[in-house]
Amino acid sequence: MSRATVVASRARPAQDAAPGAGTQVPAIGVSSATKRFSRDGMETLALDGIDLTVARGEFVAIVGPSGCGKSTLLRMVAGLIPATSGSLAVSGQPVAGPVTDLGVVFQSPTLLDWRTIIDNVLVQVQLRGLPVERYRDKAMALLAQVGLEEFAQRRPRELSGGMRQRTAIARALIHDPPLLLMDEPFGALDALTREQMRIDLEALWLRSQKTVLFVTHSIDEAVLLADRVVVMTPRPGRIDRVVEVALPRPRGLDGRRLPGFAPAADAITEIFLARGVLHGTRA
Amino acid sequence: MVLAFLALAVIWEWAVEIFAIKEYLLPPPSLVLTEFLKRADVIGLNAITTTNEILAGYALAVAVSIPLALATAYSRTVEESLYPVVVFLQIVPKIAVAPLFIIWFGFGFAPKLMLVFLLSFFPIVVSSVMGFKSLDPDISDFARTTGAGGWRLFATIRLPQALPHIFTGLKVGAALSATAAVVAEFVASDRGLGYLLLQYNGDLNTPMVFATIIVLSLIGLALYYAVELLERLVIPWHVSQQAAQGGAALA
Ligand SMILES: Nc1ncnc2c1ncn2[C@@H]1O[C@H](COP(=O)(O)OP(=O)(O)O)[C@@H](O)[C@H]1O
Ligand SMILES: [Mg+2]
């Protein structure tokens, strides 16, 4: 089995930027977290002994076959479902109940049909009890950033899937959270839109100091976006390997041509081949 | 629509004349109209009675069913104790209960109001419960990450998302309420359009039977369209979306 190699140096050192970085509280800390679902007397062990630390400002992708517990892990980090055992912390605070200092993006845009696009972005601040009017300009600026300023007064039904997902991303950013949790955010998009969204997300992340936990099915997407790729085993989900991706940034449009891309992608493919998640012959 | 009705009236008028149909079987529209005009005051008085029954019963149904739907959606105790009883009772053929209401509430206004209430109550409560409970789980998760709860969550997400379902129930309830009032009047009454209908029927006064039915339909329609107008005002985004999806058939 080939090992992932750390090729280039990090172009955007995040956690080791400040002096005394060693004492910095990680953005996410998961230790020995297990999740067991019981439904109709049927027990499912969804996650088994997850240990994961995500540094502040880091971009971590999670890949793994369907049903391996990626969404469950993300929801546990957000405090939306409790862990069966083990512990989780966000910004050093133990997770017990929904974590509010973050933004979430799911596979479906989960917009409110009855609100205009800008009001869908603003619902985030409204639900938080913040003064909506004071955020209107910022919402417009975010919509401009995701290329939707002309559509601010439209309703979700009038927009394409990609545009709706961009709205959801703007909604996740309006309150400027330090952490973004994204669960297959581009999963429902066509390949071209998806490519564009990936490039835009990287650019957006580079401009911010945010920590991102990003679930995807796509090996390419994970390697092109992440500092580290967490590869999971089929159910019960465990962390199989963490692959470091040390490509320079921005990886942008043709990140696949960077010399470090293929080794990292191959390393992940190898893991899936070894686990029987992927089958087939090689070129 | 108005043109279609006029055309129908004209064809009806001709058909009665051409085939020489006896007027106690099918009176021509012109006769229905002249008979109606002769007795407009009688119809008018009785229409007021029936309209009052409909409005009072319907208002009571709305006033009871929406709080009950809220309680069902927000309280597990209510959902597990009271709501199953409601769902079970829904199966009882409610019109069959009308004679019982006469025994319980006498011959006056009360039994009519109760039957209107009973018939329009179920569709409203069932669709409102569905509306309050049918929140997309991911939207609900998103809302939880904002820390919003209580009134803010209800006003911002839960209520607006339930409104289209609630209006569906309100419209079905409105459509049933006229039927309920007439049935209650059939069973026992000394006024109202249902009572009048039985009188004219007994006299074989078919033109007035038609006139009464038409007035009754107009009252039902007026209530239905009043609710629909309210819907347009309250949830224009939903109405326009439905129209865009090919609901043009009703336009
Ligand atoms: N609420 C639930 N109740 C019961 N089982 C669940 C629930 N949520 C997820 N599971 C199960 O846990 C496993 C992991 O699910 P999930 O985290 O959605 O996987 P992934 O996102 O990796 O596709 C699956 O087998 C799924 O059926
Ligand atoms: Mg998932």
Tab-separated table of N, CA and C in Angstrom, chain B residues 41 68 80 85 87 101 105 124 141 152 159 162 171 173-174 194 205 240 242:
chain	number	residue	atom	x	y	z
B	41	ASP	N	-87.941	37.853	-0.738
B	41	ASP	CA	-87.905	38.187	0.679
B	41	ASP	C	-87.880	36.946	1.559
B	68	LEU	N	-55.954	23.270	18.822
B	68	LEU	CA	-55.780	21.836	19.054
B	68	LEU	C	-54.623	21.295	18.211
B	80	GLU	N	-50.300	11.997	21.920
B	80	GLU	CA	-50.504	10.579	22.198
B	80	GLU	C	-51.838	10.274	22.856
B	85	VAL	N	-57.762	10.068	19.416
B	85	VAL	CA	-59.216	10.055	19.563
B	85	VAL	C	-59.853	10.876	18.441
B	87	VAL	N	-58.611	11.508	15.501
B	87	VAL	CA	-58.464	10.795	14.232
B	87	VAL	C	-59.476	9.659	14.142
B	101	PHE	N	-77.979	15.174	17.633
B	101	PHE	CA	-77.788	16.564	18.045
B	101	PHE	C	-79.122	17.234	18.359
B	105	PHE	N	-79.437	19.021	21.690
B	105	PHE	CA	-79.403	20.494	21.692
B	105	PHE	C	-80.732	21.131	21.304
B	124	ILE	N	-59.750	20.783	9.009
B	124	ILE	CA	-58.871	21.872	9.450
B	124	ILE	C	-57.831	21.342	10.430
B	141	ASP	N	-32.706	21.264	11.615
B	141	ASP	CA	-31.333	21.220	12.129
B	141	ASP	C	-30.638	22.563	11.949
B	152	ARG	N	-39.707	32.923	18.504
B	152	ARG	CA	-38.960	33.376	17.332
B	152	ARG	C	-38.909	32.278	16.269
B	159	LEU	N	-44.638	28.627	11.675
B	159	LEU	CA	-45.955	29.104	11.244
B	159	LEU	C	-46.015	29.338	9.733
B	162	ALA	N	-46.341	26.207	7.896
B	162	ALA	CA	-47.594	25.463	8.096
B	162	ALA	C	-48.772	26.099	7.357
B	171	LYS	N	-60.122	25.588	3.485
B	171	LYS	CA	-60.957	25.589	2.279
B	171	LYS	C	-61.854	24.356	2.230
B	173	GLY	N	-62.892	22.697	4.814
B	173	GLY	CA	-63.877	22.934	5.862
B	173	GLY	C	-64.973	23.879	5.391
B	174	ALA	N	-64.569	24.930	4.680
B	174	ALA	CA	-65.543	25.912	4.189
B	174	ALA	C	-66.504	25.253	3.206
B	194	GLY	N	-82.575	24.964	4.183
B	194	GLY	CA	-82.836	23.522	4.180
B	194	GLY	C	-84.302	23.255	4.447
B	205	ASN	N	-92.937	22.454	-5.983
B	205	ASN	CA	-92.602	23.768	-6.539
B	205	ASN	C	-91.139	23.745	-6.996
B	240	SER	N	-48.940	32.086	-5.828
B	240	SER	CA	-48.352	32.333	-7.142
B	240	SER	C	-47.526	31.138	-7.600
B	242	GLN	N	-48.202	27.999	-6.880
B	242	GLN	CA	-49.137	26.990	-7.360
B	242	GLN	C	-49.625	27.315	-8.758
